[in-house]
Coordinates of C-alpha atoms in Angstrom, one line a residue:
Chain A
M25 CA 31.0 16.7 -0.6
M26 CA 29.0 19.6 -1.9
T27 CA 26.3 21.1 0.8
M28 CA 23.2 22.8 -0.3
N29 CA 21.5 25.4 2.5
P30 CA 17.9 25.3 3.4
V31 CA 16.1 25.6 0.5
Q32 CA 18.1 23.6 -2.3
E33 CA 18.1 20.5 0.7
D34 CA 14.6 21.0 0.9
S35 CA 13.6 21.4 -3.4
V36 CA 15.5 17.9 -4.1
R37 CA 13.6 16.4 -0.5
K38 CA 10.2 18.3 -2.7
Q39 CA 11.1 16.3 -6.1
R40 CA 12.5 13.7 -4.0
T41 CA 9.3 12.8 -2.6
R42 CA 7.6 13.7 -6.0
R43 CA 8.9 11.1 -7.8
M44 CA 9.2 8.5 -5.3
A45 CA 5.1 8.5 -5.0
I46 CA 5.1 8.5 -9.0
G47 CA 7.3 4.9 -8.8
L48 CA 4.9 3.4 -6.3
G49 CA 2.0 4.6 -8.1
V50 CA 3.4 3.1 -11.7
L51 CA 4.4 0.4 -9.0
A52 CA 0.6 -0.7 -8.3
I53 CA -0.8 0.0 -11.8
A54 CA 2.3 -2.5 -12.9
F55 CA 0.9 -5.2 -9.9
Y56 CA -2.7 -4.7 -10.8
I57 CA -2.5 -5.0 -14.7
G58 CA 0.4 -8.2 -14.5
F59 CA -2.6 -9.8 -13.1
I60 CA -4.9 -9.7 -15.5
L61 CA -2.2 -9.9 -17.9
M62 CA -0.6 -13.1 -15.7
S63 CA -4.5 -14.5 -15.7
V64 CA -4.9 -14.3 -19.9
F65 CA -2.2 -16.2 -20.3
V66 CA -2.9 -19.0 -17.4
Y67 CA -6.5 -19.2 -19.5
S68 CA -5.5 -19.3 -22.7
N69 CA -2.8 -22.2 -21.8
P70 CA -5.7 -24.1 -19.5
T71 CA -3.2 -26.4 -18.4
P72 CA -4.1 -30.2 -20.0
Chain B
M23 CA 22.4 32.2 8.7
S24 CA 21.9 32.6 4.6
E25 CA 19.9 35.1 3.2
A26 CA 17.1 31.4 2.0
T27 CA 16.7 31.0 5.9
T28 CA 15.9 34.0 7.2
H29 CA 13.6 34.9 3.4
D30 CA 11.7 31.3 4.4
A31 CA 11.9 32.3 7.9
H32 CA 9.9 35.4 6.9
D33 CA 7.6 33.8 5.0
H34 CA 6.5 32.0 7.4
H35 CA 3.7 32.0 8.9
D36 CA 1.7 29.9 11.6
H37 CA -2.1 29.8 10.8
G38 CA -4.7 27.3 12.5
P39 CA -7.5 25.8 11.6
A40 CA -9.7 26.5 9.1
K41 CA -13.3 27.5 10.3
G42 CA -16.2 25.7 10.1
L43 CA -17.6 21.8 8.1
M44 CA -15.1 22.6 5.0
R45 CA -12.4 22.5 7.8
W46 CA -12.9 19.1 7.3
V47 CA -14.1 18.2 3.5
T48 CA -10.5 20.6 2.3
T49 CA -8.3 19.7 5.3
T50 CA -4.7 18.5 4.1
N51 CA -3.9 18.8 7.8
H52 CA -2.7 15.2 9.1
K53 CA -4.0 15.6 12.8
D54 CA -7.9 16.6 10.5
I55 CA -6.9 13.5 8.2
G56 CA -6.2 11.5 10.8
T57 CA -9.6 12.0 13.1
L58 CA -11.6 11.4 10.2
Y59 CA -10.4 8.0 9.3
L60 CA -11.2 7.4 12.8
L61 CA -14.1 8.5 13.2
F62 CA -15.1 6.9 10.1
S63 CA -13.3 4.3 11.5
L64 CA -15.5 4.4 15.1
L65 CA -18.9 5.1 12.4
M66 CA -17.9 1.6 11.2
F67 CA -17.4 -0.8 13.8
F68 CA -20.7 0.0 15.1
V69 CA -22.3 -0.4 11.5
G70 CA -21.1 -3.6 11.0
G71 CA -21.1 -4.2 14.9
A72 CA -25.2 -3.3 13.9
M73 CA -24.5 -6.5 11.0
A74 CA -23.0 -8.4 14.3
M75 CA -25.9 -8.0 15.8
V76 CA -28.0 -9.9 13.4
I77 CA -25.9 -12.5 12.6
R78 CA -25.9 -13.6 16.9
A79 CA -30.0 -13.6 16.5
E80 CA -30.7 -14.9 14.4
L81 CA -28.1 -18.3 15.9
F82 CA -29.1 -18.1 19.1
A83 CA -31.5 -20.8 18.8
P84 CA -31.5 -23.8 15.8
G85 CA -34.3 -22.6 12.7
M86 CA -35.3 -19.6 11.9
Q87 CA -35.2 -17.1 14.0
I88 CA -35.6 -12.8 12.8
V89 CA -34.1 -12.8 9.1
D90 CA -34.4 -14.8 5.9
P91 CA -30.8 -17.5 4.7
Y92 CA -30.4 -14.6 2.2
F93 CA -30.1 -11.6 4.3
F94 CA -28.5 -13.9 6.8
N95 CA -25.8 -14.4 4.0
Q96 CA -25.8 -10.6 3.0
M97 CA -25.6 -9.6 7.0
T98 CA -22.1 -11.7 6.9
T99 CA -20.3 -10.6 4.3
N100 CA -20.5 -6.9 4.6
H101 CA -19.5 -7.9 8.1
A102 CA -17.4 -9.0 6.7
L103 CA -16.7 -6.7 3.9
I104 CA -17.5 -3.2 6.5
M105 CA -15.6 -4.1 9.5
I106 CA -12.0 -5.3 7.3
F107 CA -11.9 -2.4 4.2
G108 CA -13.8 0.2 6.4
A109 CA -13.0 -0.2 10.6
V110 CA -9.8 -1.9 10.7
M111 CA -7.3 -0.6 8.3
P112 CA -9.2 3.0 7.8
A113 CA -8.7 2.8 12.2
F114 CA -5.2 2.2 11.7
V115 CA -4.6 5.1 8.4
G116 CA -5.9 6.8 11.3
L117 CA -4.0 6.1 13.7
A118 CA -1.2 6.7 10.9
N119 CA -1.7 10.2 9.9
W120 CA -1.5 11.0 14.0
L121 CA 1.0 9.9 14.9
L122 CA 3.5 9.0 11.4
P123 CA 4.6 12.7 11.3
M124 CA 5.0 13.0 15.7
M125 CA 7.3 10.5 15.6
I126 CA 9.9 10.7 12.9
G127 CA 9.9 14.4 13.6
A128 CA 8.4 16.0 10.6
P129 CA 5.4 18.7 9.8
D130 CA 3.0 17.2 8.2
M131 CA 2.7 14.0 5.2
A132 CA 4.4 14.3 2.9
L133 CA 1.9 14.3 -0.2
P134 CA -1.5 16.1 2.0
R135 CA -3.6 16.7 -0.9
M136 CA -2.8 13.0 -2.1
N137 CA -3.7 12.4 1.8
N138 CA -7.0 14.2 1.8
W139 CA -7.8 12.3 -1.6
S140 CA -7.1 8.7 0.5
F141 CA -9.5 9.5 3.0
W142 CA -12.2 12.1 1.1
I143 CA -12.5 8.2 -1.4
L144 CA -13.7 6.1 1.6
P145 CA -17.1 7.8 2.6
F146 CA -18.6 7.0 -1.2
A147 CA -17.0 3.3 -1.5
F148 CA -19.1 3.2 2.1
S149 CA -22.7 4.7 1.1
M150 CA -21.9 2.7 -1.8
L151 CA -21.4 -0.4 -0.5
I152 CA -23.7 -0.4 2.8
G153 CA -26.5 0.9 0.1
T154 CA -26.6 -1.8 -1.9
L155 CA -28.8 -3.6 0.8
F156 CA -31.5 -1.5 -0.5
M157 CA -30.5 -2.0 -4.3
D158 CA -32.8 -5.7 -6.3
G159 CA -31.3 -8.6 -5.4
G160 CA -30.2 -7.5 -2.7
A161 CA -27.0 -6.4 -1.2
P162 CA -23.9 -9.2 -2.3
A163 CA -24.0 -11.7 -0.3
A164 CA -21.5 -14.7 -1.6
G165 CA -18.9 -13.9 2.0
W166 CA -16.2 -11.7 1.3
T167 CA -13.6 -13.5 -0.2
I168 CA -17.2 -13.0 -3.2
Y169 CA -15.3 -16.6 -5.0
P170 CA -17.0 -17.0 -8.2
P171 CA -19.5 -18.8 -9.3
L172 CA -21.3 -17.3 -6.4
V173 CA -20.9 -13.9 -6.5
L174 CA -21.5 -14.3 -9.8
Q175 CA -25.4 -14.4 -9.4
T176 CA -25.6 -11.6 -7.1
G177 CA -27.8 -8.8 -8.6
D178 CA -27.9 -5.5 -9.0
A179 CA -25.9 -5.0 -6.7
F180 CA -22.8 -6.7 -8.4
P181 CA -21.2 -3.4 -10.0
F182 CA -21.1 -2.0 -7.4
M183 CA -19.8 -3.7 -5.3
I184 CA -16.7 -4.3 -7.8
F185 CA -17.0 0.3 -7.5
A186 CA -16.9 0.4 -3.6
I187 CA -13.5 -2.0 -3.5
H188 CA -11.8 -0.8 -6.5
M189 CA -12.5 2.5 -4.7
M190 CA -11.2 1.1 -1.4
G191 CA -7.9 0.1 -2.8
I192 CA -7.2 3.2 -4.4
S193 CA -7.7 5.3 -1.0
S194 CA -5.6 2.9 0.2
V195 CA -2.6 2.5 -2.1
M196 CA -3.0 6.5 -2.0
G197 CA -2.4 6.0 1.6
A198 CA 0.7 4.0 1.6
I199 CA 2.4 5.9 -0.4
N200 CA 1.6 8.6 1.5
V201 CA 2.8 6.5 4.4
I202 CA 6.4 5.4 3.1
A203 CA 7.4 8.3 1.1
T204 CA 7.2 10.3 4.5
I205 CA 9.3 7.8 5.9
L206 CA 11.5 8.3 3.6
N207 CA 11.6 11.2 3.5
M208 CA 10.7 13.8 6.0
R209 CA 12.3 12.5 9.1
A210 CA 14.6 14.4 11.9
P211 CA 18.1 14.6 11.4
G212 CA 19.4 11.6 13.8
M213 CA 16.5 9.5 13.0
T214 CA 17.4 6.8 11.5
L215 CA 15.3 3.9 9.9
M216 CA 16.9 1.3 13.2
K217 CA 16.1 4.9 15.9
M218 CA 12.6 4.7 14.0
P219 CA 9.8 3.4 16.6
L220 CA 8.6 0.2 15.8
F221 CA 5.3 1.3 14.9
V222 CA 7.0 3.5 12.1
W223 CA 9.1 0.2 11.2
T224 CA 5.7 -1.5 11.2
W225 CA 4.1 0.8 8.5
L226 CA 6.2 1.3 6.1
I227 CA 6.4 -2.8 6.5
T228 CA 2.6 -2.4 6.2
A229 CA 2.8 -0.2 3.9
Y230 CA 4.8 -1.8 1.1
L231 CA 2.3 -4.6 1.6
L232 CA -0.6 -2.7 0.6
I233 CA 1.1 -1.4 -2.5
A234 CA 1.6 -4.9 -4.0
V235 CA -1.8 -6.4 -3.5
M236 CA -3.9 -4.4 -3.7
P237 CA -3.9 -4.1 -7.3
V238 CA -3.7 -7.6 -6.9
L239 CA -7.5 -7.7 -5.1
A240 CA -8.6 -4.9 -8.2
G241 CA -7.2 -6.9 -10.8
A242 CA -9.4 -9.7 -9.4
V243 CA -12.4 -8.1 -9.3
T244 CA -11.6 -6.4 -12.5
M245 CA -11.6 -10.2 -13.9
L246 CA -15.0 -10.8 -12.7
L247 CA -17.0 -7.7 -13.3
T248 CA -15.5 -8.5 -17.2
D249 CA -16.3 -12.2 -17.0
K250 CA -20.4 -11.1 -16.2
Y251 CA -20.6 -8.8 -18.5
F252 CA -18.1 -8.8 -20.8
H253 CA -18.7 -11.9 -21.9
T254 CA -14.7 -12.6 -20.5
S255 CA -15.1 -16.4 -19.2
F256 CA -11.7 -16.0 -16.2
F257 CA -13.1 -17.7 -13.7
T258 CA -16.2 -19.8 -15.5
A259 CA -15.6 -23.0 -16.4
A260 CA -18.0 -23.2 -19.1
G261 CA -16.4 -21.0 -21.3
G262 CA -12.8 -22.8 -20.3
G263 CA -12.2 -21.1 -17.2
D264 CA -10.8 -22.1 -13.5
P265 CA -13.4 -21.2 -10.8
V266 CA -9.6 -22.1 -8.3
M267 CA -8.0 -19.4 -10.2
Y268 CA -9.4 -16.8 -8.6
Q269 CA -9.1 -18.2 -5.0
H270 CA -5.4 -18.4 -5.3
I271 CA -5.1 -15.2 -6.7
F272 CA -7.7 -14.3 -3.7
W273 CA -6.1 -15.3 -1.9
F274 CA -2.3 -13.9 -2.3
F275 CA -4.0 -10.4 -1.7
G276 CA -5.8 -12.3 1.1
H277 CA -3.2 -13.6 3.4
P278 CA -0.4 -10.8 2.8
E279 CA -4.2 -8.8 4.0
V280 CA -4.4 -10.8 7.0
Y281 CA -0.8 -8.5 8.0
I282 CA -2.0 -5.9 6.8
L283 CA -4.8 -5.9 9.3
I284 CA -2.5 -7.1 12.2
L285 CA 1.4 -6.3 11.7
P286 CA 0.6 -1.6 12.4
A287 CA -1.2 -3.3 15.6
F288 CA 2.7 -5.4 16.5
G289 CA 4.0 -1.9 16.8
I290 CA 1.1 -0.2 18.8
V291 CA 2.0 -2.9 21.3
S292 CA 5.1 -2.1 20.6
Q293 CA 5.2 1.0 21.9
I294 CA 2.5 1.0 25.1
I295 CA 4.2 -2.2 26.8
P296 CA 7.5 -0.7 27.2
T297 CA 5.8 2.8 28.5
F298 CA 4.0 0.7 31.0
A299 CA 7.1 -1.9 32.2
R300 CA 9.2 1.2 32.1
K301 CA 12.1 -0.8 30.7
Q302 CA 13.2 -0.2 26.5
L303 CA 12.0 -3.0 23.9
F304 CA 13.4 -5.9 24.2
G305 CA 15.1 -7.3 22.0
Y306 CA 14.8 -4.2 19.7
S307 CA 16.4 -5.4 16.1
S308 CA 14.8 -8.7 16.8
M309 CA 11.3 -6.8 16.0
V310 CA 12.1 -4.5 12.8
Y311 CA 13.0 -8.5 11.4
A312 CA 10.7 -10.6 12.7
T313 CA 7.9 -8.0 10.9
A314 CA 9.9 -7.8 8.1
S315 CA 10.4 -11.1 8.2
I316 CA 6.4 -11.9 8.8
A317 CA 6.0 -9.5 4.9
F318 CA 7.3 -11.6 3.3
L319 CA 6.6 -14.8 4.4
S320 CA 3.2 -13.8 3.6
F321 CA 3.5 -13.8 0.4
I322 CA 4.3 -17.4 0.1
V323 CA 1.2 -18.9 1.9
W324 CA -1.7 -18.1 0.1
A325 CA -3.2 -21.1 -0.1
H326 CA -3.5 -23.4 2.9
H327 CA -6.9 -21.1 2.6
M328 CA -7.4 -23.6 -0.1
F329 CA -6.9 -27.2 1.5
T330 CA -9.6 -28.4 0.5
V331 CA -9.4 -27.4 -3.0
G332 CA -8.0 -30.2 -4.9
M333 CA -4.0 -29.2 -4.6
P334 CA -0.7 -32.2 -5.2
V335 CA 0.5 -33.4 -1.6
A336 CA 3.7 -30.8 -2.9
G337 CA 2.0 -28.2 -3.1
E338 CA 0.1 -28.8 0.6
L339 CA 3.3 -30.0 2.1
F340 CA 4.8 -27.0 1.0
F341 CA 2.9 -23.8 2.0
M342 CA 2.1 -26.0 5.0
Y343 CA 5.3 -25.8 6.4
A344 CA 5.6 -22.0 5.7
T345 CA 3.2 -21.2 6.9
M346 CA 4.3 -23.3 10.3
L347 CA 7.1 -21.0 9.6
I348 CA 5.6 -17.9 10.5
A349 CA 5.4 -18.9 14.1
V350 CA 8.8 -18.4 14.6
P351 CA 9.4 -14.5 13.7
T352 CA 5.5 -14.6 15.7
G353 CA 6.7 -16.6 18.8
V354 CA 9.7 -13.7 18.8
K355 CA 7.1 -10.8 18.6
V356 CA 6.0 -12.4 22.3
F357 CA 8.9 -13.4 23.5
N358 CA 10.0 -10.3 23.2
W359 CA 7.0 -8.7 24.6
V360 CA 6.9 -10.7 27.6
S361 CA 10.7 -10.4 28.2
T362 CA 10.4 -5.7 28.3
M363 CA 8.2 -7.1 30.7
W364 CA 10.0 -8.5 32.4
K365 CA 11.4 -7.6 36.5
G366 CA 9.9 -5.0 34.2
S367 CA 7.9 -1.4 37.3
M368 CA 5.0 -2.5 35.6
T369 CA 1.2 -0.7 36.2
F370 CA -2.3 -1.2 34.8
E371 CA -3.5 2.0 33.2
T372 CA -6.6 1.0 30.6
P373 CA -3.9 1.0 27.2
M374 CA -1.9 -1.9 29.0
L375 CA -4.4 -4.0 30.1
F376 CA -5.6 -3.7 26.6
A377 CA -2.7 -4.2 25.4
L378 CA -1.8 -7.1 27.7
G379 CA -4.8 -8.7 25.9
F380 CA -3.8 -8.6 22.6
V381 CA -0.9 -10.9 24.2
V382 CA -2.1 -13.3 25.4
L383 CA -5.6 -13.1 23.6
F384 CA -4.2 -12.8 20.3
T385 CA -1.5 -15.5 21.3
I386 CA -5.3 -17.7 21.6
G387 CA -5.8 -16.9 17.8
G388 CA -2.0 -17.8 16.6
F389 CA -2.0 -21.3 18.1
S390 CA -5.7 -22.1 16.6
G391 CA -3.7 -20.7 13.0
L392 CA -1.1 -23.0 14.0
M393 CA -3.5 -25.9 13.7
L394 CA -4.8 -25.2 11.1
A395 CA -1.8 -25.0 9.3
I396 CA -1.6 -28.2 9.7
A397 CA -3.3 -29.5 6.0
P398 CA -4.7 -32.9 7.6
S399 CA -6.2 -31.7 10.2
D400 CA -7.7 -28.6 8.4
F401 CA -9.3 -30.6 6.3
Q402 CA -11.6 -31.5 9.1
Y403 CA -11.4 -27.2 10.5
H404 CA -12.6 -26.9 7.4
D405 CA -15.3 -23.8 6.7
T406 CA -16.1 -24.2 10.6
Y407 CA -17.2 -22.3 13.4
F408 CA -13.5 -23.7 14.1
V409 CA -12.0 -21.2 11.8
V410 CA -14.4 -18.0 12.4
A411 CA -13.3 -18.4 16.2
H412 CA -9.6 -18.6 15.0
F413 CA -9.8 -14.7 13.0
H414 CA -11.3 -13.6 15.5
Y415 CA -9.5 -13.7 17.7
V416 CA -6.7 -13.1 15.9
L417 CA -9.2 -9.8 14.5
V418 CA -11.2 -8.7 17.5
T419 CA -8.4 -9.4 20.1
G420 CA -5.7 -8.7 18.3
A421 CA -6.1 -5.7 15.4
I422 CA -9.3 -3.6 17.3
Y423 CA -7.3 -4.4 20.9
A424 CA -4.4 -2.9 19.7
I425 CA -6.8 0.3 18.2
M426 CA -8.3 0.4 21.2
A427 CA -5.1 0.0 23.6
G428 CA -3.2 2.8 21.1
T429 CA -6.3 5.3 21.4
Y430 CA -6.5 5.0 25.2
Y431 CA -2.7 5.5 25.1
W432 CA -2.4 8.5 22.8
L433 CA -5.7 9.8 23.3
P434 CA -4.4 12.1 25.9
K435 CA -2.1 13.3 23.4
W436 CA -4.7 14.4 20.8
T437 CA -6.8 15.9 23.0
G438 CA -4.8 17.3 26.1
H439 CA -7.5 16.4 28.3
M440 CA -7.6 11.9 30.1
Y441 CA -10.1 9.6 29.4
N442 CA -11.4 8.2 32.7
E443 CA -10.1 5.7 33.5
T444 CA -12.4 4.1 35.8
L445 CA -14.3 3.5 32.7
G446 CA -11.5 2.2 30.6
K447 CA -10.7 0.1 32.7
W448 CA -14.7 -0.8 33.0
H449 CA -14.5 -0.9 29.1
F450 CA -11.9 -3.4 29.1
W451 CA -13.1 -5.7 32.3
L452 CA -15.8 -6.0 30.4
S453 CA -14.4 -6.8 26.5
T454 CA -12.8 -9.8 27.9
I455 CA -14.9 -11.3 29.4
T456 CA -17.8 -11.0 27.1
V457 CA -15.5 -11.3 24.0
N458 CA -14.7 -14.8 25.7
I459 CA -17.2 -16.4 26.0
L460 CA -18.9 -14.6 22.0
F461 CA -15.7 -16.6 20.3
F462 CA -14.1 -19.3 22.4
P463 CA -17.9 -21.8 22.2
Q464 CA -16.9 -21.2 18.4
H465 CA -14.0 -23.2 19.0
F466 CA -15.6 -26.0 20.2
L467 CA -18.5 -25.5 17.6
G468 CA -16.0 -25.8 14.8
L469 CA -14.4 -28.9 16.3
A470 CA -17.5 -30.0 17.0
G471 CA -18.9 -29.5 12.8
M472 CA -21.0 -26.7 12.5
P473 CA -20.3 -25.0 9.1
R474 CA -19.6 -21.9 8.8
R475 CA -21.4 -18.6 7.2
I476 CA -25.2 -20.7 7.7
P477 CA -28.4 -19.3 9.4
D478 CA -29.7 -22.6 10.6
Y479 CA -27.8 -25.9 12.5
S480 CA -28.6 -29.2 13.7
V481 CA -29.9 -29.0 18.6
Q482 CA -26.4 -30.3 19.3
F483 CA -24.8 -27.2 18.2
A484 CA -28.3 -25.0 20.3
E485 CA -26.2 -24.6 23.8
F486 CA -22.3 -23.1 22.4
N487 CA -24.1 -20.6 19.9
M488 CA -26.9 -19.7 22.9
I489 CA -23.8 -19.0 25.2
S490 CA -22.3 -17.3 22.5
S491 CA -25.8 -15.0 21.2
I492 CA -25.1 -13.8 24.1
G493 CA -21.0 -12.9 25.2
G494 CA -22.0 -10.8 21.3
F495 CA -24.4 -8.7 22.9
A496 CA -22.8 -7.5 25.8
F497 CA -19.6 -7.3 23.8
G498 CA -21.4 -5.1 21.7
L499 CA -23.4 -3.0 24.5
S500 CA -19.8 -2.7 25.7
Q501 CA -17.8 -1.2 23.6
L502 CA -21.1 1.7 23.7
M503 CA -18.8 2.7 26.7
F504 CA -15.8 2.8 23.9
A505 CA -17.8 5.2 22.1
Y506 CA -18.8 7.0 25.3
I507 CA -15.5 7.5 26.8
V508 CA -13.7 9.1 23.8
I509 CA -16.5 11.3 23.3
S510 CA -16.7 12.5 26.2
T511 CA -12.8 12.9 26.6
I512 CA -12.6 14.9 23.7
R513 CA -15.3 16.7 24.1
G514 CA -13.3 17.7 27.7
G515 CA -11.4 16.4 30.6
K516 CA -9.5 16.8 33.1
K517 CA -6.0 18.3 31.4
A518 CA -3.1 16.3 30.5
S519 CA 0.1 16.6 31.3
D520 CA 2.8 16.9 28.2
Q521 CA 4.2 13.7 28.5
V522 CA 0.8 11.5 30.1
W523 CA 2.3 9.4 31.3
D524 CA 5.5 8.5 33.2
G525 CA 7.7 5.9 31.0
A526 CA 6.4 7.4 27.5
K527 CA 10.0 7.9 25.2
G528 CA 9.6 9.0 22.1
L529 CA 9.1 13.0 19.8
E530 CA 5.4 12.6 20.0
W531 CA 5.5 13.5 23.8
T532 CA 8.2 16.0 23.1
L533 CA 4.7 17.9 22.3
P534 CA 2.3 19.5 24.0
S535 CA -1.1 17.7 25.0
P536 CA -3.3 18.7 21.9
P537 CA 0.1 19.2 20.0
P538 CA -0.1 22.5 18.1
Y539 CA -1.6 22.6 14.8
H540 CA 1.1 21.8 12.7
S541 CA 4.0 20.0 14.8
F542 CA 7.0 20.1 14.5
T543 CA 7.7 23.8 12.1
E544 CA 11.0 23.3 13.2
A545 CA 13.0 19.5 12.9
P546 CA 14.5 18.5 15.7
E547 CA 17.6 17.2 16.2
V548 CA 17.7 12.8 17.5
K549 CA 20.6 12.0 19.5

């Protein structure tokens, strides 16, 4: 495996942190929209 | 040393905090932000506590005493919202900010600017929520669950409450993202996941819960907003909607929220008991798996809050058994804490007293929770004072006791000063005696049939209510001691050593007391 110097390691970690933060943010927004859409679906298809 | 690291060392210069008010407004330092969260939480604890005093004063005797019924309902609603979102949650985020980087050997949180933003949203959210008390039609008064159709009758306060809840949610989600990014990316070399302190583990799992459920609450309240102002009928029966759907969505958020309020408390207690028992935590890995199991189960038990709404029997059975299942991992935890103490060289300093108080009294709340989980029994207990007694044992002698235990435990590390041990013990004993006078009689009131959220009651409930109110006032006054102890320790006192407690283990104790502005500028090696 290729070894990285501390600056490269730091840069990779920063990139990973940013990607993780964006991913988790998108997940949170998806839950928000998802639950509203689910409610729209339930509302437009009421159980008899 | 490589060229790159030499260059890095050259560029690096350690700097302390900025001066004046702007230090606190613009800070990106985890310790500053932790302090802001903790002080904000203390302030909200007293604001929410003042509302509880109004509630207990009104309930001191039967008949209408001090406030009108509508204002009473505003007090119950805002007391709960402020205590949950303003006191307990920010206190845990404050502890996380202070401790996570120090426990995992990181210099700061992974996303320091977002950290600043997460905090500074909160004062605006709560100013807005508390400001609704002065609006036409008063503050929201439909209970913290804000069930439609009742909540849709709220006056001018309605959109402000919804916006405040959105802001609290955004703050929590940003805080949770920061916690996950920090724990997964910033650990010191050698700090594997299964070497992390239990407080870090419980917060990692809590952060995932937050990301999963805070948006659900936001979705629910957004739909309330559109129902009121944009003519949708998600929850309005007259338009073909279903108010019960709101309850399902709310409790899909609400039950994991209960664990958001208690899992970090488990983490704190798991740090404190081994220190004062001078033994390693019994069953570390089982603690981690129990925490994860509780988090998973929290997603499949929500309808136990609504057994009386009219569900198919199969549904009631499923939610009943799933709820009871939570007793297993929770029991594992209590067993492990007790086993940690078994044959330990125990001493009973204030943090340990609060941790022991937690173990005993939280377990009482757990047992009454089991009683409530039994669907046919819940038909009797539902919406009575038994429920109020149950969740106050879990949240006051559970979450708040753990926060106090954690504050006494780490305060000497944070400030560099020892708190006054005699006063700390007085605070513990006064709190423990009065909190039981306050909440234990509420079990009897509930079993006798006294409903919750009412300003007046039948004379048969008079004695226990009077006892409960006396306990309430005394408990409220006891907490002034806590504020005094914390503030006087910040201002000065006996110098604390770096280790502070004999049996304390973990990276945070390797730092000086108080720790430097930037915790670990060079990552420590963890063996």
